[in-house]
Short mmCIF file of C-alpha atoms in Angstrom, two decimals:
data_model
loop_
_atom_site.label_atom_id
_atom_site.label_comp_id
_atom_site.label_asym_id
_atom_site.label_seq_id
_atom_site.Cartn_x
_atom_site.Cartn_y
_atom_site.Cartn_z
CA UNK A 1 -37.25 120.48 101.06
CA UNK A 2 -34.74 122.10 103.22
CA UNK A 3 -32.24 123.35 101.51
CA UNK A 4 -28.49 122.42 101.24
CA UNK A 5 -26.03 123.77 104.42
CA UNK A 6 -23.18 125.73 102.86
CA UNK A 7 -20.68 123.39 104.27
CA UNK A 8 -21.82 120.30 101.91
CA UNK A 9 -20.76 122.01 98.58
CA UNK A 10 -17.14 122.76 99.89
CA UNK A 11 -17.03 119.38 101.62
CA UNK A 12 -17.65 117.45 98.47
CA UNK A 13 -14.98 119.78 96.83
CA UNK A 14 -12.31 118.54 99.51
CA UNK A 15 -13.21 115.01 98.63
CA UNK A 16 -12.85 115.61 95.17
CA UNK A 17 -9.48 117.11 95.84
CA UNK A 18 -7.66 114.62 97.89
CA UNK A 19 -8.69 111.52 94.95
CA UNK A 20 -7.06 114.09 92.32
CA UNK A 21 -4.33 114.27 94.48
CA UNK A 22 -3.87 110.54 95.50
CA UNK A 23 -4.75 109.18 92.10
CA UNK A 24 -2.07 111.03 89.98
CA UNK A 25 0.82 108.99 91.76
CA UNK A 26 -0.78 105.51 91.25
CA UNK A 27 -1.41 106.58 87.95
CA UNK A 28 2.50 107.35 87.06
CA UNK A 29 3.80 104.04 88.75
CA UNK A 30 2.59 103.80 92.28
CA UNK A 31 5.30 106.39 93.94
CA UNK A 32 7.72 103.78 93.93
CA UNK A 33 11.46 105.17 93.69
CA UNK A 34 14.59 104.34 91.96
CA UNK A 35 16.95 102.28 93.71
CA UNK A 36 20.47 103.57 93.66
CA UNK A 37 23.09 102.06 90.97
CA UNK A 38 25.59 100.04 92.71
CA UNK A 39 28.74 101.02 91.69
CA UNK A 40 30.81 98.25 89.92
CA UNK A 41 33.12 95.39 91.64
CA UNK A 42 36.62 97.11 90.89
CA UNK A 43 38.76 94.41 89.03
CA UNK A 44 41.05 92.13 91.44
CA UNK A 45 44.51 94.09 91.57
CA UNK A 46 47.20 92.09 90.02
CA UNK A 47 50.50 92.16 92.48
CA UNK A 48 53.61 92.10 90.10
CA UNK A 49 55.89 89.16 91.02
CA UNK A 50 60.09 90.29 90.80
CA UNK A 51 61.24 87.76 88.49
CA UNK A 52 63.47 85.22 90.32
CA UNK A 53 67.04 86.65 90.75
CA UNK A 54 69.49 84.11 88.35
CA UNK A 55 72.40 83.39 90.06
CA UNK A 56 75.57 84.91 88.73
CA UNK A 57 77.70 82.71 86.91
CA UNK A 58 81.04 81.59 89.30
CA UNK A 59 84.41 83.77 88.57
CA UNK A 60 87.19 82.29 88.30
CA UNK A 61 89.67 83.21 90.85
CA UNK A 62 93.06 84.41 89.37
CA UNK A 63 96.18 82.15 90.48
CA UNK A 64 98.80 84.13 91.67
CA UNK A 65 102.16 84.29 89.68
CA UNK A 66 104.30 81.90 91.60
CA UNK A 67 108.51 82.20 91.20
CA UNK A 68 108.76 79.25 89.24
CA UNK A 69 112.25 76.78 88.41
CA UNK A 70 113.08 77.34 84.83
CA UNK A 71 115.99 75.21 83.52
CA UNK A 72 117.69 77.48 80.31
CA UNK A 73 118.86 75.24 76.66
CA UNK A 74 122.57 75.26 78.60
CA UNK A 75 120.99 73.14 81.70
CA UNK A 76 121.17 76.47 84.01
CA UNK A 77 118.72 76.15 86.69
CA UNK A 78 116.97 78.98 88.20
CA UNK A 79 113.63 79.94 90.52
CA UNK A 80 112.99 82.86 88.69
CA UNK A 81 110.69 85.76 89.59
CA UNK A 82 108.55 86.67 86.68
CA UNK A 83 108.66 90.24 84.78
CA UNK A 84 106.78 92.35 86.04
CA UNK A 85 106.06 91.13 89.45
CA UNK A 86 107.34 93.52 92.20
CA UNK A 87 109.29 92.01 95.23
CA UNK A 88 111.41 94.61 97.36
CA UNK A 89 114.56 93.40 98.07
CA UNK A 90 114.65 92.78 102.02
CA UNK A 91 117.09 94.53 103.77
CA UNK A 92 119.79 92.45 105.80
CA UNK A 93 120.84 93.17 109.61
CA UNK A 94 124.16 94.32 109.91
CA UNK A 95 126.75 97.19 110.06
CA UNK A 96 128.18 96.78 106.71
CA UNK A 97 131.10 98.50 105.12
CA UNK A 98 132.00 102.03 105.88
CA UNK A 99 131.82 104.48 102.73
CA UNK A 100 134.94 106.05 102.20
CA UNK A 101 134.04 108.13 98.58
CA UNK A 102 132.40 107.39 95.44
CA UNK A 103 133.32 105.77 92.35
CA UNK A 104 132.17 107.38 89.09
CA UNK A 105 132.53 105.18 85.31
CA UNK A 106 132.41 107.96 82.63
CA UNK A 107 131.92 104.45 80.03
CA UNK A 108 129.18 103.13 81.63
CA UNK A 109 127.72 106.25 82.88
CA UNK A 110 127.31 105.25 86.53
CA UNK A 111 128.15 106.51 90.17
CA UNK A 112 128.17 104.54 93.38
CA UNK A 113 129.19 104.39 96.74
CA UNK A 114 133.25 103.10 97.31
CA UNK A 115 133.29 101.31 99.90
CA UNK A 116 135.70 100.70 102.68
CA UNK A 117 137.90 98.14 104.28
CA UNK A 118 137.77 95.27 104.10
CA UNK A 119 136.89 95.89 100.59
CA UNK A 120 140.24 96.62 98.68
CA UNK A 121 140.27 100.34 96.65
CA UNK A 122 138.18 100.62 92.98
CA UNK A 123 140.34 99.91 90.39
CA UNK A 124 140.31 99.81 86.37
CA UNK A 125 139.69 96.05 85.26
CA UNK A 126 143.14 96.14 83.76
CA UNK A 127 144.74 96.98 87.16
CA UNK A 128 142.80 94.31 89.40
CA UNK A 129 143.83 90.63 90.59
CA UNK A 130 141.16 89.36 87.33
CA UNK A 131 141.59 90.93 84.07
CA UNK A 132 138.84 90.56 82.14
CA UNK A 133 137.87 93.28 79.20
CA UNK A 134 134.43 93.30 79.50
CA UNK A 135 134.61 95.45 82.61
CA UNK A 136 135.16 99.13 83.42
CA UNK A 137 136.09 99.16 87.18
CA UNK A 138 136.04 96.59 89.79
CA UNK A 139 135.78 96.72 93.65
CA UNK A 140 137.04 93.27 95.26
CA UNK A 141 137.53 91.16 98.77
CA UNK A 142 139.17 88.03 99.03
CA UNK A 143 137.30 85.72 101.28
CA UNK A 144 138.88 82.95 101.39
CA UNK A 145 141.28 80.43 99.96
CA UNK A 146 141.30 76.86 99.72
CA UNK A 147 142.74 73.60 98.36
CA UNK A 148 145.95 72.16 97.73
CA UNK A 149 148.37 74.69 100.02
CA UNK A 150 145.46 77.21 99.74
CA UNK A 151 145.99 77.77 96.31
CA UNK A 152 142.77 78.51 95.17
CA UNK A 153 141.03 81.66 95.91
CA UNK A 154 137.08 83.09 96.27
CA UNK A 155 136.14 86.74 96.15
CA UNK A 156 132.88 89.23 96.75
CA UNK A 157 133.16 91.67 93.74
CA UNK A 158 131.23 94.86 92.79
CA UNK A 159 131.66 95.58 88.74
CA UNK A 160 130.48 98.34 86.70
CA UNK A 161 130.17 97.39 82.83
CA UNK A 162 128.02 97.77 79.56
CA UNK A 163 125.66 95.11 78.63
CA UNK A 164 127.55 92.97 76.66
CA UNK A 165 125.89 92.95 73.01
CA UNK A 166 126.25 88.61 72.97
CA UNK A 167 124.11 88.23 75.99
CA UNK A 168 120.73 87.53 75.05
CA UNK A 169 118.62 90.50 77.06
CA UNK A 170 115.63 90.83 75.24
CA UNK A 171 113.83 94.34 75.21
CA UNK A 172 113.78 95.84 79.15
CA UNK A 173 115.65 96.56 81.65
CA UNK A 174 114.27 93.24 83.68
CA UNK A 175 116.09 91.27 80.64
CA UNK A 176 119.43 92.84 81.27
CA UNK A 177 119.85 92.16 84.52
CA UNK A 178 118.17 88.45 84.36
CA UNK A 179 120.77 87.84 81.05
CA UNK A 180 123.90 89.39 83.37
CA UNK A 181 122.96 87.06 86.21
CA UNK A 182 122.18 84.30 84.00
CA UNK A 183 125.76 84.76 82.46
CA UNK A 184 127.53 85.15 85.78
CA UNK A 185 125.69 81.64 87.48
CA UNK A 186 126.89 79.92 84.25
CA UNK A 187 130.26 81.19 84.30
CA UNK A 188 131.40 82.10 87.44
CA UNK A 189 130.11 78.83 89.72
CA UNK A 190 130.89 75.70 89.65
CA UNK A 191 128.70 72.53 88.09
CA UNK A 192 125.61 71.86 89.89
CA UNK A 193 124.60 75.78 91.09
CA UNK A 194 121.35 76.56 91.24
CA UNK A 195 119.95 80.10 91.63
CA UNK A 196 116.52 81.51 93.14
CA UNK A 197 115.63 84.86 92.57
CA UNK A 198 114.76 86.79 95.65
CA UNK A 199 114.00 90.15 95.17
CA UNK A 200 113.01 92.12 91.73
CA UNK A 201 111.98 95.66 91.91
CA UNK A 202 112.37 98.88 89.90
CA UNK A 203 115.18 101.37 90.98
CA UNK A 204 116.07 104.46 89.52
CA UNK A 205 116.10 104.80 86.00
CA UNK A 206 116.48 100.60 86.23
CA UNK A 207 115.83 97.47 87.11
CA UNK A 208 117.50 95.37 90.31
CA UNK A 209 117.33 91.52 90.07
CA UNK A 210 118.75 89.47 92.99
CA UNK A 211 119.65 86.19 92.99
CA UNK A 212 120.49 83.85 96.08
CA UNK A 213 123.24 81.65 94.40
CA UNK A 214 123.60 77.99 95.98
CA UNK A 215 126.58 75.95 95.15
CA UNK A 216 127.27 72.09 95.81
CA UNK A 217 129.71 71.13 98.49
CA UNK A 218 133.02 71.59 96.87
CA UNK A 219 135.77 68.62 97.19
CA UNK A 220 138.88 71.11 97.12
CA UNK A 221 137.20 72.37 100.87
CA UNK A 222 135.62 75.93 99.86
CA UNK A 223 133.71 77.02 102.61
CA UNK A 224 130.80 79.04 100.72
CA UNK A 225 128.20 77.49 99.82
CA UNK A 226 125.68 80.56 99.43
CA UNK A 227 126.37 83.82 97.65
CA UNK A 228 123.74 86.54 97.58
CA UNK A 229 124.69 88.20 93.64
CA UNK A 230 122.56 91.77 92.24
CA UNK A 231 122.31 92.67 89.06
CA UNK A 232 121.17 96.25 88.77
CA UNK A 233 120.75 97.45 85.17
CA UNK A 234 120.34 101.32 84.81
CA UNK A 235 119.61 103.34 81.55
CA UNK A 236 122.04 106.02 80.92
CA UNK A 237 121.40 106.88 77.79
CA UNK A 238 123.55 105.26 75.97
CA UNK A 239 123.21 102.57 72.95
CA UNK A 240 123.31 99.65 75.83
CA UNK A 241 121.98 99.36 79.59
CA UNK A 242 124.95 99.93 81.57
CA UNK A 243 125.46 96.98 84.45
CA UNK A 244 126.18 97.07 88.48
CA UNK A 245 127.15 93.45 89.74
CA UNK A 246 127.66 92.32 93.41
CA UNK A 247 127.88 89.30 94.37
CA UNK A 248 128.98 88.36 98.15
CA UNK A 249 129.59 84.83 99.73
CA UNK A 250 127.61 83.52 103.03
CA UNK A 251 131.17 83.70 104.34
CA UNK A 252 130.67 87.07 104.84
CA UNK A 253 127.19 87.60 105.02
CA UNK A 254 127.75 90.40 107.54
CA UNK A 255 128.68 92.49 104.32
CA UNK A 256 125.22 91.90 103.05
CA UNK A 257 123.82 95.04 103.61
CA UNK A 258 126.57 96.64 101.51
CA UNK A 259 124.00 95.64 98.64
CA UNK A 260 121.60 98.29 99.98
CA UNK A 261 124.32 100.75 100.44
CA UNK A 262 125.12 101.04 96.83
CA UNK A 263 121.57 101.25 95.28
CA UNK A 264 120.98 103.61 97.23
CA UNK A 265 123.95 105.07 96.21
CA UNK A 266 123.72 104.45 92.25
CA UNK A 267 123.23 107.33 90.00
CA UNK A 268 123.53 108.49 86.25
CA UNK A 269 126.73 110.31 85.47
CA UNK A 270 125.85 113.12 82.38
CA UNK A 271 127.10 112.36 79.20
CA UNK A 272 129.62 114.93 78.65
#
């Protein structure tokens, strides 16, 4: 028997090699691999919805303070202005009255303008054509005169006094002058005047309150039938507000602007 080529032994060695090789694999699971985890579904975002905006509750708008026609216990009727509420006095066209010096109340405390033709010279009450005590010093103009043989007589006056302590004028200086003009419509006027304040403003160290004054038609042939009267009531330091009053007919409205001539004139005199 011929013997065995060399080649067969390493050939059978080669076989035996490659089933080693291939059969380890099918014996640890057939070579199959691992699939990849898939990652997890994130959770569905939740979007946030703004809560719906409640409407704001209406504000109420504020009514304005209106002038308003307030009848007094005595049947006075005025349009008054109300404390507190600011309206500049509007300033009048016209030349006015030339200023000739200045008039100075050591009682009252006060210093103005004097004012010149056709306004007679400041006097002491006690020295004037109406002598009343409740005054220091009075400035006057006759405008007119009227009834029977023109005996009767209307005048435009500027007086400097002390609140009277009988007047009821409250706690300010806003209450002085109201009181003063409330006293003079009362007084001074005849039945049936009404008043409407026009202007109410602070001046210094006090208070101006103007009134336009409206009379009824008057029988005995008067020819006013408007006045324009200012109360200004100043603090001088004194126990009482000390009092300027002008009051001028529609006769001579021309001398309107004289009001704004003496506040701007008005000051405190020093107590001495």
């Amino acid at each position: 028997m011929a013997p065995f080529p060399k080649w067969v032994p390493l050939l059978g060695s080669a076989v035996l090699l490659a089933e080693l090789v291939i059969g380890i694999p099918v014996a640890v699971g057939g070579g199959s691999t691992e699939e990849p985890r898939s990652m997890p579904s994130p959770s569905p975002s939740v979007t946030a919805v703004p809560p719906s905006p409640v409407p704001a509750a209406p504000t109420s708008t504020p009514t304005p303070t209106l002038a308003t026609a307030t009848p007094s216990p005595s049947g006075l009727e005025v349009t008054r202005i109300q404390e507190g509420r600011v309206v500049k006095l509007r300033l009048r066209p016209g030349q006015g009255s030339p200023v000739i010096g200045r008039v100075t109340d050591p009682k009252t405390g006060l210093s103005f303008a004097e004012l010149g033709s056709p306004w007679r010279p400041s006097r002491p009450i006690g020295d004037g054509p109406i002598k009343d005590g409740r005054y220091n010093l009075r400035q006057t103009l006759l405008t007119e005169t009227y009834g029977t043989d023109d005996g009767r007589e209307w005048w435009a006056d500027i007086d400097s006094q002390q609140l009277w302590s009988d007047l009821d004028a409250g706690d300010s200086l806003y209450d002085a002058a109201r009181a003063m003009l409330d006293y003079k419509q009362d007084s001074a006027f005849p039945s049936g005047t009404t008043g409407r304040d026009i202007a109410s403003q602070p001046v210094r160290r006090g208070w101006l309150l103007a009134r336009m004054i409206q009379m009824p038609p008057s029988p005995d042939g008067r020819k006013a039938r408007q006045e324009l009267s200012v109360a200004i009531a100043v603090d001088t330091g004194r126990p009482r507000p000390a009092v300027l009053w002008i009051t001028i007919p529609d006769t001579h409205r021309r001398l309107w602007p004289d009001v704004d001539t003496l506040v701007k004139s008005l000051k405190v005199v020093p107590r001495r």
